[in-house]
Coordinates of C-alpha atoms in Angstrom, one line a residue:
M6 CA 40.4 -23.9 -93.2
S7 CA 42.5 -21.1 -94.6
H8 CA 44.3 -21.7 -98.0
S9 CA 46.6 -18.7 -97.7
P10 CA 50.3 -19.4 -98.3
I11 CA 52.6 -19.9 -95.3
R12 CA 54.8 -17.0 -94.3
K13 CA 58.5 -17.4 -95.0
D14 CA 59.3 -15.9 -91.6
K15 CA 59.1 -18.8 -89.1
T16 CA 58.4 -16.6 -86.1
C17 CA 54.8 -16.6 -84.8
L18 CA 53.2 -13.2 -85.0
N19 CA 51.2 -13.9 -81.8
C20 CA 53.6 -15.4 -79.3
R21 CA 57.0 -15.1 -81.1
H22 CA 57.5 -18.9 -80.9
V23 CA 59.4 -20.7 -83.8
V24 CA 56.9 -22.2 -86.2
E25 CA 58.2 -25.1 -88.3
Q26 CA 54.9 -26.0 -90.0
K27 CA 51.5 -24.3 -90.7
F28 CA 50.4 -23.8 -87.1
C29 CA 52.3 -22.5 -84.1
P30 CA 52.9 -25.4 -81.6
N31 CA 52.8 -23.0 -78.7
C32 CA 49.6 -21.0 -79.3
G33 CA 48.0 -22.7 -82.3
Q34 CA 47.8 -19.6 -84.5
E35 CA 48.1 -20.2 -88.3
N36 CA 51.4 -18.8 -89.6
T37 CA 49.9 -17.0 -92.6
D38 CA 50.0 -13.4 -93.8
S39 CA 47.8 -11.2 -91.5
R40 CA 46.8 -9.0 -94.5
K41 CA 44.0 -10.7 -96.4
T42 CA 42.2 -10.0 -99.7
F43 CA 38.4 -9.4 -99.9
H44 CA 38.1 -12.8 -101.6
H45 CA 39.8 -14.5 -98.7
L46 CA 37.7 -12.7 -96.1
F47 CA 34.5 -13.8 -98.0
I48 CA 35.6 -17.5 -98.3
H49 CA 36.8 -17.5 -94.7
F50 CA 33.5 -16.1 -93.5
F51 CA 31.5 -18.6 -95.6
E52 CA 33.5 -21.5 -94.3
D53 CA 33.1 -20.4 -90.6
L54 CA 29.4 -19.8 -91.1
T55 CA 28.7 -23.2 -92.7
H56 CA 30.8 -25.0 -90.1
Y57 CA 28.9 -23.2 -87.3
E58 CA 25.5 -23.9 -88.9
N59 CA 26.3 -27.6 -89.4
A60 CA 27.4 -27.9 -85.8
F61 CA 24.5 -25.9 -84.6
W62 CA 21.7 -27.8 -86.3
R63 CA 23.4 -31.1 -85.5
T64 CA 23.5 -30.1 -81.9
I65 CA 19.8 -29.0 -81.8
K66 CA 18.7 -32.2 -83.5
N67 CA 20.5 -34.4 -81.0
L68 CA 19.4 -32.2 -78.1
L69 CA 15.7 -32.4 -79.0
F70 CA 15.3 -36.0 -80.1
K71 CA 18.3 -38.0 -78.7
P72 CA 18.3 -37.7 -74.9
S73 CA 21.8 -37.8 -73.4
S74 CA 23.5 -38.3 -76.8
L75 CA 25.2 -34.8 -76.7
T76 CA 26.5 -35.5 -73.2
K77 CA 27.9 -38.9 -74.1
E78 CA 29.5 -37.5 -77.3
Y79 CA 31.1 -34.5 -75.4
L80 CA 32.5 -36.7 -72.6
S81 CA 33.9 -39.2 -75.1
G82 CA 36.0 -36.4 -76.7
K83 CA 33.8 -35.6 -79.8
R84 CA 33.6 -31.9 -79.1
L85 CA 34.2 -30.0 -82.4
S86 CA 31.1 -31.5 -84.1
Y87 CA 28.8 -29.9 -81.6
L88 CA 28.4 -26.6 -79.7
A89 CA 30.1 -26.6 -76.4
P90 CA 27.6 -27.2 -73.5
V91 CA 28.1 -23.8 -71.8
R92 CA 27.9 -21.9 -75.1
L93 CA 24.8 -23.9 -76.0
Y94 CA 23.0 -23.1 -72.8
I95 CA 24.0 -19.4 -72.9
F96 CA 22.8 -19.1 -76.5
I97 CA 19.4 -20.8 -75.9
S98 CA 18.9 -19.0 -72.6
F99 CA 19.6 -15.6 -74.2
I100 CA 17.2 -16.2 -77.2
T101 CA 14.5 -17.6 -74.9
F102 CA 14.4 -14.7 -72.5
L103 CA 14.9 -12.1 -75.3
M104 CA 11.8 -13.4 -77.0
I105 CA 9.9 -13.3 -73.7
A106 CA 11.0 -9.7 -73.2
L107 CA 10.2 -8.6 -76.7
F108 CA 6.8 -10.3 -76.8
P109 CA 5.3 -10.2 -73.3
D110 CA 2.0 -11.8 -72.5
H111 CA -0.8 -9.3 -72.4
D112 CA -3.7 -11.8 -72.4
S113 CA -4.2 -11.9 -68.7
E114 CA -6.6 -9.4 -67.2
I115 CA -6.2 -7.7 -63.9
V116 CA -9.3 -8.1 -61.7
T117 CA -9.8 -5.5 -59.1
L118 CA -11.8 -6.2 -56.0
N119 CA -14.8 -4.1 -55.1
K120 CA -13.9 -2.0 -52.1
N121 CA -17.4 -2.5 -50.7
H122 CA -17.1 -6.2 -50.8
K123 CA -17.2 -7.6 -47.3
T124 CA -14.9 -10.4 -46.3
D125 CA -14.8 -12.5 -43.2
T126 CA -11.5 -11.3 -41.7
K127 CA -10.5 -11.3 -38.1
E128 CA -10.8 -7.9 -36.6
V129 CA -7.7 -6.3 -35.1
P130 CA -8.0 -6.3 -31.3
K131 CA -8.7 -2.9 -29.9
N132 CA -6.4 -3.4 -27.0
I133 CA -3.1 -4.2 -28.7
F134 CA -1.3 -4.7 -25.4
T135 CA -3.6 -7.5 -24.2
G136 CA -4.6 -9.0 -27.5
D137 CA -2.7 -11.8 -29.1
I138 CA -0.1 -10.5 -31.6
N139 CA -1.0 -13.4 -33.9
D140 CA -4.4 -11.8 -34.3
L141 CA -2.9 -8.9 -36.1
E142 CA -3.2 -10.4 -39.6
P143 CA -2.8 -8.2 -42.7
G144 CA -6.1 -8.3 -44.5
D145 CA -8.0 -5.7 -46.6
D146 CA -7.2 -3.0 -44.0
F147 CA -3.4 -3.4 -44.2
D148 CA -2.8 0.3 -43.4
K149 CA -4.6 -0.1 -40.0
F150 CA -2.6 -3.3 -39.4
T151 CA 0.8 -1.5 -39.9
I152 CA -0.3 1.3 -37.7
E153 CA -1.1 -1.2 -34.9
M154 CA 2.2 -2.9 -35.5
D155 CA 4.0 0.5 -35.1
S156 CA 2.3 1.0 -31.8
V157 CA 3.3 -2.5 -30.7
Q158 CA 6.9 -2.0 -31.6
K159 CA 7.1 1.3 -29.8
H160 CA 5.0 0.8 -26.6
A161 CA 4.3 -2.9 -26.1
P162 CA 6.3 -5.1 -23.7
E163 CA 9.3 -6.8 -25.3
K164 CA 7.6 -10.2 -25.2
D165 CA 4.8 -9.0 -27.4
K166 CA 7.0 -7.4 -30.0
I167 CA 7.8 -9.1 -33.3
N168 CA 11.4 -9.5 -34.4
D169 CA 13.2 -6.8 -36.3
F170 CA 13.4 -8.8 -39.6
T171 CA 9.7 -9.3 -39.8
Y172 CA 8.9 -5.7 -38.8
S173 CA 11.4 -4.4 -41.4
N174 CA 9.8 -6.4 -44.1
L175 CA 6.3 -5.3 -43.1
K176 CA 7.4 -1.6 -43.4
K177 CA 8.8 -2.4 -46.9
I178 CA 5.5 -4.0 -47.9
Q179 CA 3.7 -0.9 -46.6
Y180 CA 6.0 1.4 -48.5
I181 CA 5.5 -0.6 -51.7
K182 CA 1.7 -0.6 -51.2
D183 CA 1.6 3.2 -50.6
H184 CA 3.5 4.0 -53.7
N185 CA 1.9 1.6 -56.3
T186 CA -1.5 0.7 -57.5
K187 CA -2.4 -3.0 -57.7
E188 CA -1.9 -2.9 -61.5
E189 CA 1.5 -1.3 -61.1
L190 CA 2.5 -3.9 -58.5
I191 CA 1.6 -6.8 -60.7
K192 CA 3.4 -5.3 -63.7
K193 CA 6.5 -4.5 -61.8
F194 CA 6.6 -7.8 -60.0
T195 CA 6.1 -9.8 -63.2
E196 CA 8.8 -7.8 -65.1
S197 CA 11.3 -8.1 -62.3
F198 CA 10.6 -11.8 -61.7
V199 CA 10.9 -12.8 -65.3
H200 CA 14.0 -10.6 -65.8
N201 CA 15.9 -12.4 -63.1
I202 CA 14.8 -16.0 -63.8
P203 CA 18.1 -16.7 -65.6
K204 CA 20.0 -15.9 -62.4
V205 CA 17.7 -18.3 -60.5
L206 CA 18.5 -21.0 -63.1
F207 CA 22.3 -20.5 -62.6
I208 CA 21.7 -21.1 -58.9
V209 CA 19.5 -24.2 -59.5
M210 CA 21.8 -26.0 -62.0
P211 CA 24.8 -26.6 -59.6
F212 CA 22.4 -28.0 -57.0
F213 CA 20.8 -30.2 -59.7
A214 CA 24.2 -31.6 -60.6
F215 CA 25.0 -32.0 -56.9
F216 CA 21.9 -34.2 -56.4
L217 CA 22.9 -36.3 -59.4
W218 CA 26.4 -36.7 -57.9
L219 CA 24.8 -37.9 -54.6
F220 CA 22.9 -40.7 -56.3
H221 CA 25.6 -42.1 -58.5
N222 CA 29.0 -43.9 -58.2
K223 CA 31.5 -41.3 -57.1
K224 CA 34.5 -43.2 -58.5
K225 CA 32.9 -43.6 -62.0
W226 CA 31.3 -40.2 -62.3
Y227 CA 32.9 -36.9 -61.5
Y228 CA 30.8 -33.8 -60.6
F229 CA 32.0 -32.4 -64.0
D230 CA 30.1 -35.2 -65.8
H231 CA 26.9 -34.4 -63.9
G232 CA 27.4 -30.7 -64.7
I233 CA 27.6 -31.4 -68.5
F234 CA 24.5 -33.6 -68.2
T235 CA 22.7 -30.8 -66.3
L236 CA 23.7 -28.1 -68.9
H237 CA 22.3 -30.2 -71.7
Y238 CA 19.1 -31.0 -69.8
F239 CA 18.4 -27.4 -69.0
S240 CA 19.2 -26.3 -72.5
F241 CA 16.6 -28.8 -73.7
L242 CA 14.0 -27.5 -71.3
L243 CA 14.6 -23.9 -72.4
L244 CA 14.6 -24.9 -76.0
I245 CA 11.2 -26.7 -75.8
Y246 CA 9.8 -23.8 -73.9
L247 CA 11.1 -21.4 -76.6
I248 CA 9.5 -23.4 -79.3
L249 CA 6.1 -23.6 -77.6
F250 CA 6.3 -19.9 -76.8
L251 CA 6.9 -19.0 -80.5
I252 CA 4.1 -21.3 -81.6
R253 CA 1.7 -19.6 -79.2
K254 CA 2.7 -16.2 -80.4
L255 CA 2.3 -17.1 -84.1
V256 CA -1.1 -18.7 -83.5
G257 CA -2.1 -15.7 -81.4
L258 CA -1.7 -13.5 -84.5
F259 CA -4.8 -15.0 -85.9
G260 CA -6.9 -14.1 -82.9
V261 CA -8.1 -15.8 -79.7
D262 CA -11.1 -17.3 -81.4
S263 CA -9.1 -18.7 -84.4
P264 CA -9.4 -22.5 -85.0
L265 CA -5.6 -22.5 -85.0
T266 CA -5.6 -22.2 -81.3
F267 CA -6.2 -25.9 -81.2
I268 CA -2.7 -26.4 -82.7
S269 CA -1.2 -24.4 -79.9
D270 CA -3.1 -26.4 -77.3
V271 CA -1.9 -29.7 -78.9
T272 CA 1.7 -28.6 -79.1
D273 CA 1.7 -27.3 -75.5
F274 CA 0.4 -30.7 -74.3
L275 CA 2.9 -32.7 -76.4
G276 CA 5.7 -30.3 -75.5
F277 CA 5.1 -30.5 -71.7
V278 CA 4.7 -34.3 -71.9
W279 CA 8.1 -34.6 -73.7
M280 CA 9.7 -32.2 -71.2
F281 CA 8.6 -34.4 -68.3
Y282 CA 9.4 -37.8 -70.0
Y283 CA 12.8 -36.7 -71.5
F284 CA 14.6 -37.0 -68.2
F285 CA 13.9 -40.7 -67.8
P286 CA 15.5 -42.0 -71.1
A287 CA 18.3 -39.4 -70.7
H288 CA 19.1 -40.6 -67.2
H289 CA 18.9 -44.3 -68.3
R290 CA 21.1 -44.0 -71.4
F291 CA 23.7 -41.8 -69.8
Y292 CA 24.3 -43.6 -66.6
G293 CA 23.8 -47.1 -68.0
E294 CA 21.8 -48.5 -65.1
T295 CA 19.0 -51.0 -65.3
R296 CA 15.6 -49.5 -66.3
W297 CA 14.0 -50.0 -62.9
V298 CA 17.0 -48.6 -61.0
S299 CA 17.2 -45.7 -63.4
F300 CA 13.4 -45.1 -63.1
V301 CA 13.3 -45.1 -59.3
K302 CA 16.3 -42.7 -59.2
S303 CA 14.8 -40.5 -61.8
I304 CA 11.5 -40.2 -59.8
V305 CA 13.4 -39.4 -56.6
L306 CA 15.6 -36.9 -58.3
L307 CA 12.7 -35.1 -60.0
F308 CA 10.9 -35.0 -56.6
I309 CA 13.9 -33.6 -54.8
N310 CA 14.7 -31.0 -57.5
S311 CA 11.0 -30.0 -57.8
F312 CA 10.8 -29.4 -54.1
F313 CA 14.1 -27.5 -54.1
I314 CA 13.1 -25.4 -57.1
L315 CA 9.7 -24.6 -55.6
F316 CA 11.3 -23.5 -52.3
L317 CA 13.9 -21.4 -54.2
L318 CA 11.1 -19.7 -56.3
I319 CA 9.1 -18.9 -53.2
L320 CA 12.2 -17.2 -51.6
Y321 CA 12.9 -15.5 -54.9
A322 CA 9.3 -14.2 -55.3
F323 CA 9.4 -12.8 -51.7
Y324 CA 12.8 -11.2 -52.4
T325 CA 11.5 -9.7 -55.6
F326 CA 8.4 -8.3 -54.0
I327 CA 10.1 -6.6 -51.0
N328 CA 12.7 -5.0 -53.4
L329 CA 10.1 -3.4 -55.7
H330 CA 10.2 0.4 -55.8

């Protein structure tokens, strides 16, 4: 808090409202001299920094080891002692995906198939007008497949043609295949997919909160309450993933054959177990239901959300692929 003397002028410099005491009752600005000494700037910076650090580490501690405590504290009105839920999520999300972008995983090897390797694929019918369209499956000879499909769309009867949406996507896939090698496709797809994961999470979270709203008392719990719970839960998931990611990268500095890789394996196991288990005590403590009711609801909610997230990721993967250049 500032220790600067109060201005003699009782007019607020920000909103021109009359200020009787130290802070403006209209906008909240402190009625002190706007010109500060270097000593004051240093003290003010130090006070803000220590206050933020205390709130930050207190927030992280509760987020990691006290499921639902942050949500309960926030909704009870204790908000200055912790980081705000939206700010917390944005901060953790930014750091997590920044680290992923700065330290990508290069451990995976791209395996190319031998062109001479024979596979048991169904041969494209020679007579495309009498053969079944379902027999035209894109296998190793995708170029031949698209040529056949072009002929079908131009010359075949209407009943044998595929819909415009499917045909358009096939042409996009052909274009992508013609202008990229397999290695380039994998690299571009991975980069694009990871880069846009934060957008997917922003889509998932409102639905996650909506499913919570469906399973709980509408009079006791507002959608806002479920939204705060969701923000804290997803912040926790991202934070655990960030910690595990950093541990893997640090251990990786000692080499793949280092005995320290055991530490990474153990932390990965414990981390993913904690990520899975965390939702159960968080749900029970926040909503205050009996253990069995809370457990059953948690299982159902995790199943519904997992199915929804999987469905969304499949759509997103397809969208990412057909929009590659």
